[in-house]
Amino acid sequence: MRIPCPFCGPRDSQEFSFLGQTGLKRPDPNAPDAQKQFHDYVHIRDNKAGLTKELWLHANGCRSWIVVERNTLTHEITGSEFASPLTKEAAQ
Amino acid sequence: MHYSVFSIISQAFKGQKDWKPVWRYPEPKAEYDMLIIGGGGHGLATAYYLAKNHGYTNIAVIEKNYLGSGSVGRNTTIVRSNYQEPGNIPFYEHSLKLWEGLEQDLNYNAMMSQRGVLNLYHSDSQRDDYARRGNAMMMHGVRADLLNREQVREVVPFLDFDNARFPIHGGLMQWRGGTARHDAVAWGFARGADSRGVDILQNTEAKQIRVENGRVTGVETSRGFIKAKKVGIVAAGNTTRIAETAGLRLPIESYVLQAFVSEAIKPLIPCVVTFGAGHFYISQSDKGGLVFGASLDYYTSYAARGNLPGVEDTIEEAMAIMPSISRVKLLRHWGGIMDMSMDGSPIIDKTGIDGLYINCGWCYGGFKATPASGYCLAHLMATDESHPVATALKLNRFETGHVIDEAGTGAQPNLH
């Protein structure tokens, strides 16, 4: 599996480490249902079969966090971008 | 027909004419008392124990593919109970005890072989860790033997004891562990369940769990709607996909795990051996092939096939302890989808929806748990109470903080 890193170009997946689902937001610890929200944040995942957006770290490369669009049914990778808008800006 | 040496001999004189298919291919009924989603080892075991221990016979198992086509037919067949956490040991020990009587109970040869499971250690600190695990086991009445280097050498002399990077200092042995014939376990449970009246519906895919007013009413399948008072989800890697249809969100992610079999060689490895400096396990099947595997491919997947880095990693680990097999040819390798839970331990529990039960999170240790998993889910579905050995395997342990994290790696399923 090759992952197109927006900075380094297509690289072997072994250079990357996998974190998982994007879009998880750390809840407000002062919210009345903070305990439930934190449970969901730490433990509950979509585990989608099909197209997903995931966080990967190019650990043995440019060390950027990137968002990879990948199909979990076929392992096909259809896109990637820097996870942080700041990195995106700096790379331009 | 009851299987025995006499039935084999008598059939030899009758031209083998009386052997019958061991399960039926029934049409689905409109309604069952209980419906099990998933015709793998755990699902079939659940049906078997529901019928045998609790007297339920109006039940069905639905399986989207053929019987035993999932992980029960594609694992590395290891059976053991050498766990460390208090929530796990009694459960897996219950399972091992069931394994020990399983063939007599099922009247089916599952080729259960208690040849021993040996976990190698490669450093002083790892020895301490394994001693601790052995002590934890013994506190629960499970025998464990901490072997030194020479004792290990007596059992498995062919290992690379003086490997420069990972020298073998000794190992933790569970002699009662071993291997079993994976397919035969599924077939044995299927035969036992079918003979007690359980309908096994193959090629019947669960599409949607129907819930009305917080109570399960049945399952929409590829062969029409089947009404049921109670439904058990035993869908392994596809658990979250089917649970989602009932509005459940679970602490589960699906990953692919690869396994390997080599060409057959003469008897070499007498027990199961695991590599302590990485994650690698190997045994030899009765046909002579070396059966082995390592860690997950570390990204979520439903593809049931792995990638080459996983292959390379596995082979490298094999070479680190057994360079003697470097020229043995690989016969085949395959991948299966694992339901990885957030703490690496399983879940057998109610779901908050009346009549809907869940059995999942087996990570890549489900095979050894097959009998106890079915036993405990059957107990839960029949009585609405957790079986005493499965009281820790609750769904809400992630909320209460009572996680059972054997590896101590936290809520990151690909690290368990």
PDB file of C-alpha atoms in Angstrom, chain A residues 1 3 12-21 24 35-36 39-40 42-50 52 54 56 70-76, chain B residues 237 240-241 244 249-256 297-307 309-310 312 342-343 395 398-400 403 411-412 414:
ATOM      1  CA  MET A   1       0.000   0.000   0.000  1.00  0.00           C
ATOM      2  CA  ILE A   3       0.246   6.576   0.678  1.00  0.00           C
ATOM      3  CA  ASP A  12       5.460   3.074   1.342  1.00  0.00           C
ATOM      4  CA  SER A  13       2.802   2.676   4.059  1.00  0.00           C
ATOM      5  CA  GLN A  14       5.475   1.318   6.435  1.00  0.00           C
ATOM      6  CA  GLU A  15       6.816   4.864   6.839  1.00  0.00           C
ATOM      7  CA  PHE A  16       3.517   5.925   8.362  1.00  0.00           C
ATOM      8  CA  SER A  17       1.810   5.225  11.635  1.00  0.00           C
ATOM      9  CA  PHE A  18      -1.936   4.974  11.868  1.00  0.00           C
ATOM     10  CA  LEU A  19      -4.069   6.816  14.388  1.00  0.00           C
ATOM     11  CA  GLY A  20      -7.599   6.396  13.032  1.00  0.00           C
ATOM     12  CA  GLN A  21     -10.844   8.238  12.543  1.00  0.00           C
ATOM     13  CA  LEU A  24     -13.033  13.509  16.957  1.00  0.00           C
ATOM     14  CA  GLN A  35     -18.460  11.771  31.281  1.00  0.00           C
ATOM     15  CA  LYS A  36     -20.548  10.319  28.480  1.00  0.00           C
ATOM     16  CA  HIS A  39     -16.447   7.930  26.832  1.00  0.00           C
ATOM     17  CA  ASP A  40     -17.574   8.380  23.256  1.00  0.00           C
ATOM     18  CA  VAL A  42     -12.065   7.859  23.741  1.00  0.00           C
ATOM     19  CA  HIS A  43     -13.832   4.606  22.908  1.00  0.00           C
ATOM     20  CA  ILE A  44     -16.569   4.858  20.305  1.00  0.00           C
ATOM     21  CA  ARG A  45     -15.641   4.768  16.624  1.00  0.00           C
ATOM     22  CA  ASP A  46     -17.607   4.708  13.362  1.00  0.00           C
ATOM     23  CA  ASN A  47     -15.637   1.700  12.040  1.00  0.00           C
ATOM     24  CA  LYS A  48     -17.003   2.367   8.566  1.00  0.00           C
ATOM     25  CA  ALA A  49     -16.968  -0.228   5.826  1.00  0.00           C
ATOM     26  CA  GLY A  50     -16.183   1.800   2.713  1.00  0.00           C
ATOM     27  CA  THR A  52     -13.143   6.676   5.370  1.00  0.00           C
ATOM     28  CA  GLU A  54      -8.217   8.767   8.706  1.00  0.00           C
ATOM     29  CA  TRP A  56      -1.860   9.031   9.566  1.00  0.00           C
ATOM     30  CA  ARG A  70      -9.152   5.312   1.970  1.00  0.00           C
ATOM     31  CA  ASN A  71     -11.662   2.573   1.216  1.00  0.00           C
ATOM     32  CA  THR A  72     -11.597  -0.040   3.988  1.00  0.00           C
ATOM     33  CA  LEU A  73     -13.244  -2.628   1.726  1.00  0.00           C
ATOM     34  CA  THR A  74     -10.583  -2.457  -0.989  1.00  0.00           C
ATOM     35  CA  HIS A  75      -7.595  -0.609   0.562  1.00  0.00           C
ATOM     36  CA  GLU A  76      -7.804   1.878  -2.321  1.00  0.00           C
TER      37      GLU A  76
ATOM     38  CA  GLY B 237     -15.410  -8.496  12.248  1.00  0.00           C
ATOM     39  CA  THR B 240     -20.400  -2.860  14.119  1.00  0.00           C
ATOM     40  CA  ARG B 241     -22.028  -3.025  10.683  1.00  0.00           C
ATOM     41  CA  GLU B 244     -25.403  -0.035  13.568  1.00  0.00           C
ATOM     42  CA  ARG B 249     -22.355   2.359  18.465  1.00  0.00           C
ATOM     43  CA  LEU B 250     -19.637   0.140  19.868  1.00  0.00           C
ATOM     44  CA  PRO B 251     -16.051   0.431  21.152  1.00  0.00           C
ATOM     45  CA  ILE B 252     -14.879  -1.782  18.279  1.00  0.00           C
ATOM     46  CA  GLU B 253     -12.726  -1.304  15.199  1.00  0.00           C
ATOM     47  CA  SER B 254     -12.122  -3.934  12.518  1.00  0.00           C
ATOM     48  CA  TYR B 255      -8.596  -4.793  11.422  1.00  0.00           C
ATOM     49  CA  VAL B 256      -7.085  -7.462   9.234  1.00  0.00           C
ATOM     50  CA  ASP B 297      -1.916  -5.019   9.773  1.00  0.00           C
ATOM     51  CA  TYR B 298      -2.194  -1.822  11.745  1.00  0.00           C
ATOM     52  CA  TYR B 299      -4.950   0.048   9.867  1.00  0.00           C
ATOM     53  CA  THR B 300      -8.706  -0.574   9.859  1.00  0.00           C
ATOM     54  CA  SER B 301      -9.867  -2.928   7.147  1.00  0.00           C
ATOM     55  CA  TYR B 302     -12.753  -5.082   5.987  1.00  0.00           C
ATOM     56  CA  ALA B 303     -10.816  -6.458   3.030  1.00  0.00           C
ATOM     57  CA  ALA B 304      -9.915  -9.876   4.540  1.00  0.00           C
ATOM     58  CA  ARG B 305      -6.513  -9.737   2.890  1.00  0.00           C
ATOM     59  CA  GLY B 306      -3.295  -8.254   4.156  1.00  0.00           C
ATOM     60  CA  ASN B 307      -0.370  -6.329   2.806  1.00  0.00           C
ATOM     61  CA  PRO B 309       4.782  -5.371   5.227  1.00  0.00           C
ATOM     62  CA  GLY B 310       2.793  -7.685   7.496  1.00  0.00           C
ATOM     63  CA  GLU B 312       7.756  -9.366   5.975  1.00  0.00           C
ATOM     64  CA  MET B 342     -10.719  -0.736  22.776  1.00  0.00           C
ATOM     65  CA  ASP B 343      -9.083  -2.642  25.656  1.00  0.00           C
ATOM     66  CA  LEU B 395     -20.164  -3.303  27.572  1.00  0.00           C
ATOM     67  CA  PHE B 398     -15.439   1.565  29.151  1.00  0.00           C
ATOM     68  CA  GLU B 399     -17.697   4.089  30.887  1.00  0.00           C
ATOM     69  CA  THR B 400     -16.972   2.921  34.420  1.00  0.00           C
ATOM     70  CA  VAL B 403     -11.330  -1.960  31.311  1.00  0.00           C
ATOM     71  CA  ALA B 411      -7.713   2.711  23.822  1.00  0.00           C
ATOM     72  CA  GLN B 412      -5.825   2.030  20.592  1.00  0.00           C
ATOM     73  CA  ASN B 414      -4.351  -1.822  16.658  1.00  0.00           C
TER      74      ASN B 414
END
